[in-house]
CSV table of C-alpha atoms and ligand atoms in Angstrom, one decimal:
chain,number,residue,atom,x,y,z
A,117,MET,CA,23.8,-19.4,11.2
A,118,THR,CA,20.2,-18.6,10.3
A,119,ASP,CA,20.2,-15.3,8.3
A,120,LEU,CA,17.9,-13.0,10.1
A,121,THR,CA,16.8,-11.1,7.3
A,122,ARG,CA,15.2,-14.3,5.5
A,123,LEU,CA,12.7,-15.0,8.3
A,124,THR,CA,9.1,-14.3,8.7
A,125,ALA,CA,7.8,-11.9,11.0
A,126,ALA,CA,6.2,-14.5,12.9
A,127,GLU,CA,9.4,-16.6,13.1
A,128,THR,CA,11.2,-13.6,14.1
A,129,ALA,CA,9.0,-12.9,17.0
A,130,ALA,CA,9.0,-16.2,18.2
A,131,LYS,CA,12.9,-16.4,18.2
A,132,ILE,CA,13.0,-13.1,19.9
A,133,ALA,CA,10.5,-14.3,22.6
A,134,SER,CA,12.3,-17.6,23.3
A,135,GLY,CA,15.4,-15.7,23.5
A,136,GLU,CA,17.1,-17.4,20.6
A,137,THR,CA,18.0,-14.6,19.3
A,138,SER,CA,17.8,-10.8,20.5
A,139,ALA,CA,15.8,-7.5,19.1
A,140,VAL,CA,19.0,-5.8,18.9
A,141,GLU,CA,20.5,-8.6,16.7
A,142,VAL,CA,17.6,-8.5,14.6
A,143,ALA,CA,17.4,-4.8,14.2
A,144,GLN,CA,21.4,-4.7,13.4
A,145,ALA,CA,21.1,-7.5,10.7
A,146,HIS,CA,18.4,-5.5,9.1
A,147,LEU,CA,20.4,-2.2,9.4
A,148,ASP,CA,23.3,-4.0,8.0
A,149,ARG,CA,21.6,-5.4,4.9
A,150,ILE,CA,20.2,-1.8,4.4
A,151,ALA,CA,23.6,-0.5,4.5
A,152,ALA,CA,25.1,-2.9,2.1
A,153,ILE,CA,22.4,-2.8,-0.6
A,154,ASP,CA,19.9,0.1,-0.3
A,155,GLU,CA,22.3,2.2,-2.7
A,156,LYS,CA,21.0,-0.3,-5.4
A,157,VAL,CA,17.3,-0.2,-4.3
A,158,HIS,CA,16.7,3.1,-2.7
A,159,ALA,CA,13.8,1.6,-0.4
A,160,PHE,CA,14.4,4.2,2.2
A,161,LEU,CA,14.3,7.9,2.2
A,162,HIS,CA,15.5,8.0,6.0
A,163,VAL,CA,17.1,5.2,7.9
A,164,ASP,CA,16.6,5.7,11.9
A,165,SER,CA,19.5,3.3,13.1
A,166,GLU,CA,19.6,5.3,16.4
A,167,GLY,CA,15.6,4.9,17.0
A,168,ALA,CA,15.5,1.4,15.6
A,169,LEU,CA,18.2,0.1,18.0
A,170,ALA,CA,16.7,2.0,21.2
A,171,ALA,CA,13.5,0.4,20.3
A,172,ALA,CA,15.1,-3.0,20.0
A,173,ARG,CA,17.0,-2.7,23.1
A,174,ALA,CA,13.8,-1.7,25.1
A,175,VAL,CA,12.3,-5.1,23.9
A,176,ASP,CA,15.2,-6.9,25.0
A,177,ASP,CA,15.0,-5.2,28.2
A,178,LYS,CA,11.1,-6.1,28.5
A,179,ARG,CA,12.1,-9.5,28.0
A,180,ALA,CA,14.8,-9.6,30.7
A,181,ARG,CA,12.5,-8.1,33.3
A,182,GLY,CA,10.1,-11.1,32.3
A,183,GLU,CA,7.4,-8.7,30.8
A,184,LYS,CA,5.0,-10.4,28.3
A,185,LEU,CA,6.0,-9.4,24.8
A,186,GLY,CA,3.4,-8.7,21.9
A,187,PRO,CA,3.1,-11.0,18.9
A,188,LEU,CA,5.1,-8.8,16.7
A,189,ALA,CA,7.7,-7.6,19.8
A,190,GLY,CA,10.9,-6.8,18.1
A,191,VAL,CA,10.3,-7.2,14.5
A,192,PRO,CA,11.6,-4.4,12.1
A,193,LEU,CA,9.3,-2.3,10.0
A,194,ALA,CA,9.8,0.2,6.9
A,195,LEU,CA,7.2,2.8,7.5
A,196,LYS,CA,6.0,4.8,4.4
A,197,ASP,CA,7.0,8.4,4.6
A,198,ILE,CA,3.5,9.5,4.6
A,199,PHE,CA,3.0,9.0,8.4
A,200,THR,CA,4.1,11.2,10.6
A,201,THR,CA,7.1,10.2,13.2
A,202,GLU,CA,7.7,12.5,16.1
A,203,GLY,CA,11.3,13.9,15.6
A,204,VAL,CA,11.9,11.7,12.6
A,205,PRO,CA,11.7,13.7,8.8
A,206,THR,CA,8.3,12.9,7.1
A,207,THR,CA,8.6,14.3,3.4
A,208,VAL,CA,5.6,12.3,1.6
A,209,GLY,CA,8.2,12.0,-1.2
A,210,SER,CA,7.8,15.9,-1.8
A,211,LYS,CA,10.2,18.7,-1.7
A,212,ILE,CA,7.8,20.9,0.0
A,213,LEU,CA,8.2,18.8,3.1
A,214,GLU,CA,11.9,18.5,2.9
A,215,GLY,CA,13.4,19.0,6.4
A,216,TRP,CA,10.1,19.1,8.3
A,217,ILE,CA,10.4,17.0,11.6
A,218,PRO,CA,6.9,16.4,12.7
A,219,PRO,CA,6.1,17.2,16.5
A,220,TYR,CA,4.0,14.3,16.7
A,221,ASP,CA,3.2,10.5,16.0
A,222,ALA,CA,0.4,9.4,13.4
A,223,THR,CA,-2.1,7.0,15.6
A,224,LEU,CA,-0.5,4.3,13.4
A,225,THR,CA,3.1,5.1,14.2
A,226,LYS,CA,1.9,5.1,18.0
A,227,ARG,CA,0.3,1.9,17.9
A,228,LEU,CA,3.3,0.2,16.0
A,229,LYS,CA,5.4,1.6,19.0
A,230,ALA,CA,2.9,0.3,21.3
A,231,ALA,CA,3.5,-3.0,19.7
A,232,ASP,CA,7.0,-3.0,20.1
A,233,ILE,CA,7.5,-3.0,16.5
A,234,VAL,CA,10.9,-2.0,15.7
A,235,ILE,CA,10.8,1.2,12.9
A,236,LEU,CA,13.7,0.9,10.7
A,237,GLY,CA,13.1,4.2,8.7
A,238,LYS,CA,10.8,5.8,6.3
A,239,THR,CA,10.2,4.7,2.7
A,240,ASN,CA,10.3,6.2,-0.6
A,241,MET,CA,7.0,6.9,-2.6
A,242,ASP,CA,5.6,8.6,-5.2
A,243,GLU,CA,5.1,12.4,-4.3
A,244,PHE,CA,2.1,12.8,-2.0
A,245,ALA,CA,1.2,9.0,-3.1
A,246,MET,CA,0.2,10.1,-6.4
A,247,GLY,CA,1.5,7.7,-8.8
A,248,SER,CA,2.0,3.8,-9.5
A,249,SER,CA,5.9,3.4,-10.1
A,250,THR,CA,7.8,5.7,-7.3
A,251,GLU,CA,9.1,7.7,-10.4
A,252,ASN,CA,7.1,10.6,-9.1
A,253,SER,CA,9.3,10.9,-5.8
A,254,ALA,CA,11.3,14.2,-5.6
A,255,TYR,CA,14.1,12.1,-4.0
A,256,GLY,CA,14.5,9.7,-7.2
A,257,PRO,CA,13.0,6.6,-8.0
A,258,THR,CA,13.1,3.1,-6.0
A,259,SER,CA,14.3,-0.1,-8.2
A,260,ASN,CA,12.2,-3.4,-8.1
A,261,PRO,CA,14.9,-5.9,-6.5
A,262,TRP,CA,13.4,-8.7,-9.2
A,263,ASP,CA,15.1,-6.4,-11.9
A,264,LEU,CA,16.8,-3.2,-11.0
A,265,THR,CA,15.8,-1.5,-14.5
A,266,ARG,CA,12.1,-1.9,-13.3
A,267,ILE,CA,9.7,-0.2,-11.2
A,268,PRO,CA,8.5,-1.6,-7.7
A,269,GLY,CA,5.2,-0.3,-8.3
A,270,GLY,CA,3.8,2.9,-6.6
A,271,SER,CA,3.0,4.8,-4.6
A,272,GLY,CA,4.3,2.8,-2.0
A,273,GLY,CA,7.3,1.0,-3.9
A,274,GLY,CA,9.8,1.8,-1.3
A,275,SER,CA,7.7,-0.2,1.2
A,276,SER,CA,7.2,-3.2,-1.3
A,277,ALA,CA,11.2,-3.0,-2.5
A,278,ALA,CA,12.1,-3.0,1.3
A,279,LEU,CA,10.3,-6.4,1.4
A,280,ALA,CA,11.2,-8.1,-1.5
A,281,SER,CA,14.8,-7.3,-0.8
A,282,PHE,CA,15.0,-8.5,2.7
A,283,GLN,CA,15.6,-5.3,4.1
A,284,ALA,CA,12.5,-5.4,6.3
A,285,PRO,CA,10.2,-8.3,7.0
A,286,LEU,CA,7.0,-5.7,7.7
A,287,ALA,CA,6.2,-2.8,5.9
A,288,ILE,CA,3.3,-0.1,5.9
A,289,GLY,CA,1.8,1.2,2.8
A,290,THR,CA,-1.1,3.5,2.0
A,291,ASP,CA,-3.9,2.6,-0.5
A,292,THR,CA,-6.0,5.3,-2.4
A,293,GLY,CA,-6.3,3.6,-5.7
A,294,GLY,CA,-4.0,0.6,-5.4
A,295,SER,CA,-0.7,1.8,-3.7
A,296,ILE,CA,-0.3,-1.1,-1.2
A,297,ARG,CA,-1.8,-3.8,-3.8
A,298,GLN,CA,-0.2,-2.8,-7.0
A,299,PRO,CA,3.3,-2.6,-5.5
A,300,ALA,CA,2.7,-5.9,-3.6
A,301,ALA,CA,1.8,-7.5,-6.8
A,302,VAL,CA,4.8,-6.3,-9.0
A,303,THR,CA,7.3,-7.5,-6.2
A,304,GLY,CA,5.9,-10.8,-5.2
A,305,THR,CA,4.7,-9.6,-1.8
A,306,VAL,CA,1.4,-9.2,0.0
A,307,GLY,CA,-0.4,-6.2,0.6
A,308,VAL,CA,-3.5,-5.4,2.1
A,309,LYS,CA,-6.0,-2.6,1.7
A,310,PRO,CA,-8.3,-2.7,4.9
A,311,THR,CA,-11.8,-1.8,4.8
A,312,TYR,CA,-12.3,2.1,4.5
A,313,GLY,CA,-12.0,3.2,8.3
A,314,GLY,CA,-10.2,0.3,9.6
A,315,VAL,CA,-7.1,1.8,10.3
A,316,SER,CA,-6.8,5.3,11.7
A,317,ARG,CA,-5.9,7.9,9.1
A,318,TYR,CA,-5.0,10.6,11.8
A,319,GLY,CA,-1.3,11.7,11.2
A,320,MET,CA,-1.3,10.2,7.8
A,321,VAL,CA,-0.8,13.0,5.0
A,322,ALA,CA,-3.9,13.3,3.2
A,323,PHE,CA,-4.3,12.7,-0.5
A,324,SER,CA,-8.0,11.9,-1.1
A,325,SER,CA,-9.6,11.7,2.2
A,326,SER,CA,-12.6,9.4,1.3
A,327,LEU,CA,-10.3,6.9,-0.4
A,328,ASP,CA,-6.9,7.0,1.6
A,329,GLN,CA,-6.4,3.9,3.7
A,330,GLY,CA,-3.3,2.5,5.5
A,331,GLY,CA,-2.6,-1.0,5.7
A,332,PRO,CA,-0.3,-3.9,6.3
A,333,CYS,CA,2.4,-5.1,3.8
A,334,ALA,CA,4.5,-8.3,4.4
A,335,ARG,CA,6.0,-11.5,2.6
A,336,THR,CA,3.2,-13.8,4.0
A,337,VAL,CA,-0.2,-14.0,4.6
A,338,LEU,CA,0.2,-14.5,8.3
A,339,ASP,CA,2.6,-11.6,8.6
A,340,ALA,CA,0.4,-9.1,6.9
A,341,ALA,CA,-2.5,-10.3,9.6
A,342,LEU,CA,-0.5,-9.9,12.6
A,343,LEU,CA,0.4,-6.2,11.6
A,344,HIS,CA,-3.0,-5.6,10.5
A,345,GLU,CA,-4.4,-6.5,14.1
A,346,ALA,CA,-1.4,-4.4,15.4
A,347,ILE,CA,-2.6,-1.2,13.8
A,348,ALA,CA,-6.3,-1.3,13.2
A,349,GLY,CA,-9.1,-0.4,15.3
A,350,HIS,CA,-11.3,2.8,16.2
A,351,ASP,CA,-9.6,5.9,17.0
A,352,PRO,CA,-11.5,8.9,18.1
A,353,LEU,CA,-9.1,11.3,16.3
A,354,ASP,CA,-10.1,10.1,12.9
A,355,SER,CA,-13.9,11.0,12.2
A,356,THR,CA,-14.2,8.2,9.7
A,357,SER,CA,-12.6,5.6,12.0
A,358,ILE,CA,-14.8,2.5,12.3
A,359,ASP,CA,-16.1,2.3,15.9
A,360,ALA,CA,-16.3,-1.6,15.5
A,361,PRO,CA,-14.3,-4.5,16.5
A,362,VAL,CA,-11.5,-5.5,14.2
A,363,PRO,CA,-12.4,-8.3,12.2
A,364,PRO,CA,-10.2,-11.7,13.2
A,365,VAL,CA,-7.8,-11.5,10.8
A,366,VAL,CA,-5.0,-13.4,12.5
A,367,GLU,CA,-7.4,-16.3,13.5
A,368,ALA,CA,-8.4,-16.1,9.5
A,369,ALA,CA,-5.0,-16.3,8.5
A,370,ARG,CA,-4.1,-19.3,10.7
A,371,ASN,CA,-6.9,-21.4,9.3
A,372,GLY,CA,-6.9,-20.9,5.6
A,373,ASP,CA,-9.8,-22.5,4.1
A,374,VAL,CA,-11.9,-22.0,0.9
A,375,LYS,CA,-14.2,-25.2,1.0
A,376,GLY,CA,-17.8,-24.5,0.1
A,377,LEU,CA,-16.5,-20.6,-0.7
A,378,ARG,CA,-18.5,-18.6,-3.5
A,379,VAL,CA,-15.9,-16.9,-5.5
A,380,GLY,CA,-16.8,-14.3,-8.4
A,381,VAL,CA,-14.6,-13.5,-11.4
A,382,VAL,CA,-15.5,-10.4,-12.8
A,383,LYS,CA,-15.9,-10.2,-16.6
A,384,GLU,CA,-14.7,-6.7,-16.9
A,385,PHE,CA,-11.3,-7.4,-15.2
A,386,ALA,CA,-9.9,-9.0,-18.4
A,387,GLY,CA,-9.4,-8.1,-22.2
A,388,GLU,CA,-7.3,-5.8,-23.9
A,389,GLY,CA,-4.2,-4.4,-22.0
A,390,TYR,CA,-3.9,-7.5,-19.9
A,391,GLN,CA,-0.6,-9.4,-20.3
A,392,ALA,CA,-1.0,-13.1,-21.5
A,393,GLY,CA,1.4,-14.3,-18.6
A,394,VAL,CA,-0.7,-12.3,-16.0
A,395,MET,CA,-3.8,-13.8,-17.2
A,396,GLN,CA,-2.3,-17.3,-17.5
A,397,ARG,CA,-1.3,-17.2,-13.8
A,398,PHE,CA,-4.6,-15.6,-12.6
A,399,ASN,CA,-6.5,-18.5,-14.8
A,400,GLU,CA,-4.4,-21.0,-12.8
A,401,SER,CA,-5.3,-19.5,-9.4
A,402,VAL,CA,-9.1,-19.9,-10.2
A,403,GLU,CA,-8.4,-23.6,-11.1
A,404,LEU,CA,-6.8,-24.0,-7.9
A,405,LEU,CA,-9.5,-22.2,-5.9
A,406,ARG,CA,-11.9,-24.9,-7.7
A,407,GLU,CA,-9.7,-27.7,-6.9
A,408,LEU,CA,-9.4,-26.7,-3.1
A,409,GLY,CA,-13.4,-26.7,-3.0
A,410,ALA,CA,-14.3,-23.3,-3.9
A,411,GLU,CA,-17.4,-22.7,-6.3
A,412,VAL,CA,-16.4,-20.2,-9.0
A,413,VAL,CA,-18.9,-18.1,-10.9
A,414,GLU,CA,-18.4,-15.6,-13.5
A,415,LEU,CA,-20.0,-12.2,-13.0
A,416,SER,CA,-20.4,-9.0,-14.3
A,417,CYS,CA,-19.9,-5.4,-12.6
A,418,PRO,CA,-20.6,-3.1,-15.7
A,419,SER,CA,-19.9,0.1,-13.8
A,420,PHE,CA,-16.4,-1.0,-13.0
A,421,THR,CA,-15.5,0.0,-16.7
A,422,TYR,CA,-16.0,3.8,-15.6
A,423,ALA,CA,-14.1,3.3,-12.1
A,424,LEU,CA,-10.9,4.8,-13.5
A,425,ALA,CA,-12.4,7.9,-15.0
A,426,ALA,CA,-14.4,8.4,-11.6
A,427,TYR,CA,-11.3,8.2,-9.6
A,428,TYR,CA,-9.4,10.6,-11.5
A,429,LEU,CA,-11.8,13.1,-11.0
A,430,ILE,CA,-12.5,12.4,-7.2
A,431,ALA,CA,-9.0,12.1,-6.2
A,432,PRO,CA,-7.6,15.3,-7.7
A,433,SER,CA,-10.9,17.3,-6.6
A,434,GLU,CA,-10.3,16.0,-3.0
A,435,CYS,CA,-6.3,16.6,-3.3
A,436,SER,CA,-6.7,20.0,-4.6
A,437,SER,CA,-8.3,20.9,-1.5
A,438,ASN,CA,-6.3,19.0,1.1
A,439,LEU,CA,-3.1,20.4,-0.2
A,440,ALA,CA,-4.3,23.7,-0.1
A,441,ARG,CA,-2.7,23.7,3.4
A,442,PHE,CA,0.9,23.6,1.8
A,443,ASP,CA,1.1,27.4,1.7
A,444,GLY,CA,4.9,28.0,2.8
A,445,LEU,CA,3.6,29.7,6.1
A,446,ARG,CA,2.6,26.7,8.1
A,447,TYR,CA,5.2,24.3,7.7
A,448,GLY,CA,8.1,22.9,5.2
A,449,LEU,CA,9.4,24.7,2.6
A,450,ARG,CA,9.2,28.6,2.3
A,451,THR,CA,10.5,30.1,-1.1
A,452,GLY,CA,10.9,33.7,-1.7
A,453,ASP,CA,10.3,35.4,1.4
A,454,ASP,CA,12.7,38.2,1.5
A,455,GLY,CA,10.7,40.7,3.0
A,456,THR,CA,9.3,42.4,-0.1
A,457,ARG,CA,6.7,39.9,-1.1
A,458,SER,CA,3.4,39.2,0.0
A,459,ALA,CA,2.0,36.2,1.8
A,460,GLU,CA,0.3,35.3,-1.6
A,461,GLU,CA,3.4,35.4,-3.6
A,462,VAL,CA,5.3,33.6,-1.2
A,463,THR,CA,2.8,31.0,-1.4
A,464,SER,CA,2.7,30.7,-5.0
A,465,LEU,CA,6.5,30.9,-5.4
A,466,THR,CA,6.6,28.0,-2.5
A,467,ARG,CA,4.1,25.9,-4.5
A,468,GLU,CA,5.9,26.3,-7.6
A,469,ALA,CA,8.9,25.2,-6.2
A,470,GLY,CA,7.9,22.5,-3.8
A,471,PHE,CA,5.4,20.6,-6.0
A,472,GLY,CA,6.6,18.2,-8.7
A,473,PRO,CA,4.6,17.8,-12.1
A,474,GLU,CA,2.0,15.0,-11.2
A,475,VAL,CA,1.1,17.1,-8.2
A,476,LYS,CA,0.4,20.3,-9.8
A,477,ARG,CA,-1.3,18.3,-12.8
A,478,ARG,CA,-3.8,16.6,-10.1
A,479,ILE,CA,-4.3,20.0,-8.4
A,480,MET,CA,-5.1,21.6,-11.6
A,481,LEU,CA,-7.5,19.1,-12.7
A,482,GLY,CA,-9.3,18.9,-9.3
A,483,THR,CA,-9.7,22.7,-9.0
A,484,TYR,CA,-11.1,22.6,-12.6
A,485,ALA,CA,-13.4,19.6,-11.8
A,486,LEU,CA,-14.8,21.4,-8.5
A,487,SER,CA,-15.3,24.9,-10.2
A,488,SER,CA,-18.7,26.1,-10.1
A,489,GLY,CA,-19.4,25.6,-13.8
A,490,TYR,CA,-18.3,22.3,-14.2
A,491,TYR,CA,-18.8,20.8,-10.9
A,492,ASP,CA,-22.0,18.8,-11.9
A,493,ALA,CA,-20.4,17.9,-15.2
A,494,TYR,CA,-17.4,16.5,-13.5
A,495,TYR,CA,-17.1,15.9,-9.9
A,496,GLY,CA,-21.1,15.5,-9.6
A,497,SER,CA,-20.9,12.9,-12.3
A,498,ALA,CA,-18.2,11.1,-10.7
A,499,GLN,CA,-20.0,10.9,-7.6
A,500,LYS,CA,-22.7,9.1,-9.3
A,501,VAL,CA,-20.5,6.7,-11.0
A,502,ARG,CA,-19.0,6.0,-7.5
A,503,THR,CA,-22.7,5.0,-6.2
A,504,LEU,CA,-23.1,2.8,-9.2
A,505,ILE,CA,-19.8,1.0,-8.5
A,506,THR,CA,-20.8,0.3,-5.0
A,507,ARG,CA,-24.0,-1.0,-6.2
A,508,ASP,CA,-22.3,-3.4,-8.4
A,509,PHE,CA,-20.3,-4.7,-5.6
A,510,GLU,CA,-23.6,-5.0,-3.3
A,511,ARG,CA,-25.1,-7.0,-6.2
A,512,ALA,CA,-22.2,-9.2,-6.4
A,513,PHE,CA,-21.7,-9.6,-2.8
A,514,ALA,CA,-25.4,-11.0,-2.7
A,515,ASP,CA,-24.0,-14.0,-4.8
A,516,VAL,CA,-20.6,-14.6,-3.8
A,517,ASP,CA,-18.3,-14.4,-0.7
A,518,VAL,CA,-15.2,-12.8,-2.5
A,519,LEU,CA,-14.3,-11.6,-5.8
A,520,VAL,CA,-10.9,-12.2,-7.4
A,521,SER,CA,-9.0,-10.6,-10.2
A,522,PRO,CA,-5.3,-10.1,-11.5
A,523,THR,CA,-4.0,-7.4,-9.0
A,524,THR,CA,-2.4,-5.6,-12.1
A,525,PRO,CA,-2.8,-5.8,-15.9
A,526,THR,CA,0.9,-6.2,-16.3
A,527,THR,CA,4.0,-7.2,-14.3
A,528,ALA,CA,6.6,-4.5,-13.4
A,529,PHE,CA,7.3,-2.2,-16.2
A,530,PRO,CA,10.9,-0.7,-17.1
A,531,ILE,CA,11.6,2.7,-15.2
A,532,GLY,CA,11.0,5.4,-17.7
A,533,GLU,CA,8.6,3.5,-19.8
A,534,ARG,CA,5.3,5.3,-18.4
A,535,ALA,CA,7.1,8.5,-17.0
A,536,ASP,CA,5.8,10.8,-19.7
A,537,ASP,CA,2.5,9.2,-20.1
A,538,PRO,CA,0.0,9.8,-17.4
A,539,MET,CA,-2.9,7.7,-18.8
A,540,ALA,CA,-0.7,4.6,-19.4
A,541,MET,CA,0.4,5.0,-15.5
A,542,TYR,CA,-3.2,5.4,-14.5
A,543,LEU,CA,-4.1,2.2,-16.0
A,544,ALA,CA,-1.7,0.2,-13.5
A,545,ASP,CA,-4.6,0.8,-11.1
A,546,LEU,CA,-7.6,-0.5,-13.4
A,547,CYS,CA,-8.3,-3.4,-11.0
A,548,THR,CA,-7.4,-2.0,-7.6
A,549,ILE,CA,-9.3,1.3,-8.1
A,550,PRO,CA,-13.2,-0.1,-7.6
A,551,ALA,CA,-12.5,-1.2,-4.0
A,552,ASN,CA,-11.3,2.0,-2.9
A,553,LEU,CA,-14.4,3.8,-4.5
A,554,ALA,CA,-16.8,1.4,-2.5
A,555,GLY,CA,-14.6,1.0,0.5
A,556,ASN,CA,-14.0,-2.6,0.5
A,557,ALA,CA,-11.3,-4.7,1.9
A,558,ALA,CA,-8.9,-6.3,-0.7
A,559,MET,CA,-5.8,-8.1,-0.7
A,560,SER,CA,-3.0,-8.9,-3.3
A,561,LEU,CA,-0.8,-11.9,-3.0
A,562,PRO,CA,1.6,-13.6,-5.1
A,563,CYS,CA,0.4,-16.1,-7.8
A,564,GLY,CA,3.5,-17.1,-9.5
A,565,LEU,CA,6.0,-15.7,-12.1
A,566,ALA,CA,4.8,-14.4,-15.5
A,567,PRO,CA,6.3,-17.1,-18.0
A,568,GLU,CA,7.4,-14.4,-20.6
A,569,ASP,CA,9.4,-12.3,-18.2
A,570,GLY,CA,9.8,-14.2,-15.1
A,571,LEU,CA,8.5,-11.4,-13.0
A,572,PRO,CA,6.0,-11.7,-10.0
A,573,VAL,CA,1.9,-11.6,-10.6
A,574,GLY,CA,-0.5,-10.8,-8.2
A,575,LEU,CA,-3.8,-12.3,-7.4
A,576,GLN,CA,-6.2,-9.7,-6.0
A,577,ILE,CA,-9.2,-10.8,-3.5
A,578,ILE,CA,-11.7,-8.3,-2.8
A,579,ALA,CA,-14.1,-9.0,0.3
A,580,PRO,CA,-17.0,-6.7,1.3
A,581,ALA,CA,-16.6,-3.9,3.7
A,582,LEU,CA,-16.0,-5.2,7.3
A,583,ALA,CA,-15.2,-8.6,6.1
A,584,ASP,CA,-11.5,-8.2,6.3
A,585,ASP,CA,-11.0,-11.7,7.7
A,586,ARG,CA,-12.2,-13.3,4.4
A,587,LEU,CA,-9.3,-12.2,2.7
A,588,TYR,CA,-7.0,-13.8,4.8
A,589,ARG,CA,-8.9,-16.9,5.2
A,590,VAL,CA,-8.7,-17.3,1.4
A,591,GLY,CA,-5.2,-15.8,1.0
A,592,ALA,CA,-4.0,-18.3,3.7
A,593,ALA,CA,-5.5,-21.2,1.7
A,594,VAL,CA,-4.1,-19.9,-1.6
A,595,GLU,CA,-0.8,-19.4,-0.4
A,596,ALA,CA,-0.5,-22.8,1.3
A,597,ALA,CA,-1.5,-24.5,-2.0
A,598,PHE,CA,0.7,-22.5,-3.9
A,599,THR,CA,4.0,-23.1,-2.0
A,600,THR,CA,3.2,-26.8,-1.6
A,601,ARG,CA,3.0,-27.1,-5.4
A,602,TRP,CA,5.0,-24.6,-6.7
A,603,GLY,CA,7.2,-23.2,-4.2
A,604,HIS,CA,7.1,-19.6,-2.9
A,605,PRO,CA,8.4,-17.4,-5.5
A,606,LEU,CA,9.7,-14.7,-3.2
A,607,LEU,CA,11.2,-16.9,-0.6
A,608,GLU,CA,12.8,-19.3,-3.2
A,609,GLU,CA,13.2,-17.4,-6.5
A,610,ALA,CA,14.0,-14.1,-5.6
A,611,PRO,CA,17.1,-12.6,-7.1
A,612,THR,CA,19.9,-12.0,-4.5
A,613,LEU,CA,21.4,-8.5,-4.3
B,137,LIG,N1,-1.8,5.2,-8.7
B,137,LIG,C1,-3.1,5.7,-8.1
B,137,LIG,C2,-2.8,7.3,-8.3
B,137,LIG,O1,-1.7,7.7,-8.8
B,137,LIG,C3,-3.1,5.3,-6.7
B,137,LIG,C4,-2.3,5.9,-5.7
B,137,LIG,C5,-2.4,5.5,-4.2
B,137,LIG,O2,-3.4,4.4,-4.1
B,137,LIG,N2,-2.1,6.2,-3.5
B,137,LIG,O3,-3.5,7.9,-7.7
């Protein structure tokens, strides 16, 4: 009998549509898998068995009535706990929202439901999406299914771990500085940060509004494209949502090709701090692109050197403002409200008790950077650097169609290794941050295992804004060539739990 949890999303949808299996059977197989192994992985903060089975039954009923099913109808999905879900807890990995049941669905949640995708539950994440390891979750860390003593990436480690441990064939992440791509890289999965504004932020708890972008996570490039298409598109409820047609991502994923494509290798994404095995796999990928008919050129984006510094001023500044709404009065946790204290005191006690150390660090950093005496020196300078980075991209894309780099400088590091060293943690996003600052589209896909530790390595592809389809065209070509030559690391070599 086929193990329903090992199939791709596209295969699962086809089997449901043809009646070979039912959506309920598929949902149940995944819920059983979660019940059996998630104790070890801790990918989920909340499993919604009832909701999932009801959604699956609705798909089977539709089919029985002869209604047309969408391309992902009945496929289970793990949703990052940053998107509001009506009637289902949403915590953002924080104590400050513990027990909060949102009264409404995020636009993305609505679109998943409209596509008849079955939401299994909400996944673990670094508190307010601040982190690169999921160790900052107020509910305990998630483990990397490849090695349970290691991190699954962050902030969306729950989503990537759910995919890599076959608890769900699809997942949703959010990427402010790399939180979709970095977890994808270290778990051997595919993750895409769409062009900024490509997927609605309405109902997605805000961290840094000018950078935050929701996007698809999957085990294959085609699955990611199918999910991308289901969630993308203009939303009048999000003022930064792009009012333009969704790039033809599925068509691109079905027609992988790099012949004649100009590929840029950015010089700045290499050097000190990059693991040898990561660079080896990356260089092999570049060689593969050449063999497949791409023209590879090396180029320089000098301002990328300052991307990390600019990000760690801009993101905290925006978060210090966004997180002001968690005041203990509107929703979520309230501490110290015993009738004797003022609203200010209650707010202060609530924030003291509800936010973890990294969130507090960022609020303080951001408040400082925005203060009148330092605004120009810090926030103002960071915004100028952001413009320089955008110009570097513009210059690069005048010469090449896509840029490639390793997604992360290293493979998954041990849980605890960087927990007390914020700077070391921040370095995990060295290669992913520039695309957030400029608003470009970017993907991470597996490019083998590092020889020294046998852990997954990610290849990052960056495309200009609104050219998300290019990622899928290149990604599909690389994935196919890779699988033919070396096999698919996750599907063939991932450890069984
Ligand atoms: N790791 C980065 C940070 O801590 C990025 C997080 C994200 O993309 N949400 O801010």
